[in-house]
Coordinates of C-alpha atoms in Angstrom, one line a residue:
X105 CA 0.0 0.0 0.0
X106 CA 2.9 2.2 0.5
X107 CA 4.3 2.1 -2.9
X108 CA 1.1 2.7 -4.4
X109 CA 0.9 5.9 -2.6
X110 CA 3.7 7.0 -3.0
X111 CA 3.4 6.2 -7.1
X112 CA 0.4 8.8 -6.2
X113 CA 2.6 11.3 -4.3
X114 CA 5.8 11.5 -6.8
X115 CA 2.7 12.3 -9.8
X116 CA 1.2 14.8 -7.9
X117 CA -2.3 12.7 -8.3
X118 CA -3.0 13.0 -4.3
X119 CA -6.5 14.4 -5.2
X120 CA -7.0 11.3 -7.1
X121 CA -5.9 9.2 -4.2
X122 CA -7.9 11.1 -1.7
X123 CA -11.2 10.6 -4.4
X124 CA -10.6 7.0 -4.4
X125 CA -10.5 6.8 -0.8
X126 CA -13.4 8.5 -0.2
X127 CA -15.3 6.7 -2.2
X128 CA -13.7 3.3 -1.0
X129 CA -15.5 4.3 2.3
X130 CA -18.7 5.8 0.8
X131 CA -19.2 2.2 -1.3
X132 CA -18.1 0.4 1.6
X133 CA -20.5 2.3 4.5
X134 CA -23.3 1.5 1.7
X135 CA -22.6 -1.9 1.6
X136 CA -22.5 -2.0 5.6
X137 CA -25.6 -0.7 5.6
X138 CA -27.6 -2.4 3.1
X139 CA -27.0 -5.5 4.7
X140 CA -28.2 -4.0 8.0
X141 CA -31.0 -3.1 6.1
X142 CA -32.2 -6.3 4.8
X143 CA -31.0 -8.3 7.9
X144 CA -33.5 -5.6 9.9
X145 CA -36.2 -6.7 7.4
X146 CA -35.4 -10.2 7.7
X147 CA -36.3 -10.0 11.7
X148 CA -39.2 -8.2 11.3
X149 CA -40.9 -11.0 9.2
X150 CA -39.8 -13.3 11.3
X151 CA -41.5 -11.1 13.5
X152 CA -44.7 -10.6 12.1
X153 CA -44.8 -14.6 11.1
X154 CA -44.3 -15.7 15.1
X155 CA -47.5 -12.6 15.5
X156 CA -49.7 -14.3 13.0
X157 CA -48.5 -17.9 14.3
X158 CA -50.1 -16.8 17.4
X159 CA -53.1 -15.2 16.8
X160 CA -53.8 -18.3 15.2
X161 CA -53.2 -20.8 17.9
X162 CA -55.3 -18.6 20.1
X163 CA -58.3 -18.2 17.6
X164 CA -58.8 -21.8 17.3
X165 CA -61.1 -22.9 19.8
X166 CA -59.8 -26.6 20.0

């Protein structure tokens, strides 16, 4: 990682470096949280199947 940057420091390209990096984190950060996302979504089904589960064990009268 250290020669890369500094192949990006004797150029002069450190604003292409810092770009990169930043969006390295931004894509990453999204990533992160998309997978939060649909793990969230995945536990509220689960959720709402254990609610329904129930509401049918007590609406049967047997």
């Amino acid at each position: 990682m250290t020669d890369l940057t500094a192949t990006f420091v004797e150029r002069g390209d450190l604003g292409h470096l810092a770009l990169f990096l930043w969006a390295s984190g931004a894509s990453g950060l999204l990533v992160w949280a998309l997978r939060e996302i649909a793990a969230s979504n995945r536990r509220f089904e689960d959720f709402v199947t254990e609610i329904a589960r129930l509401e049918r064990l007590f609406a049967d009268p047997d």
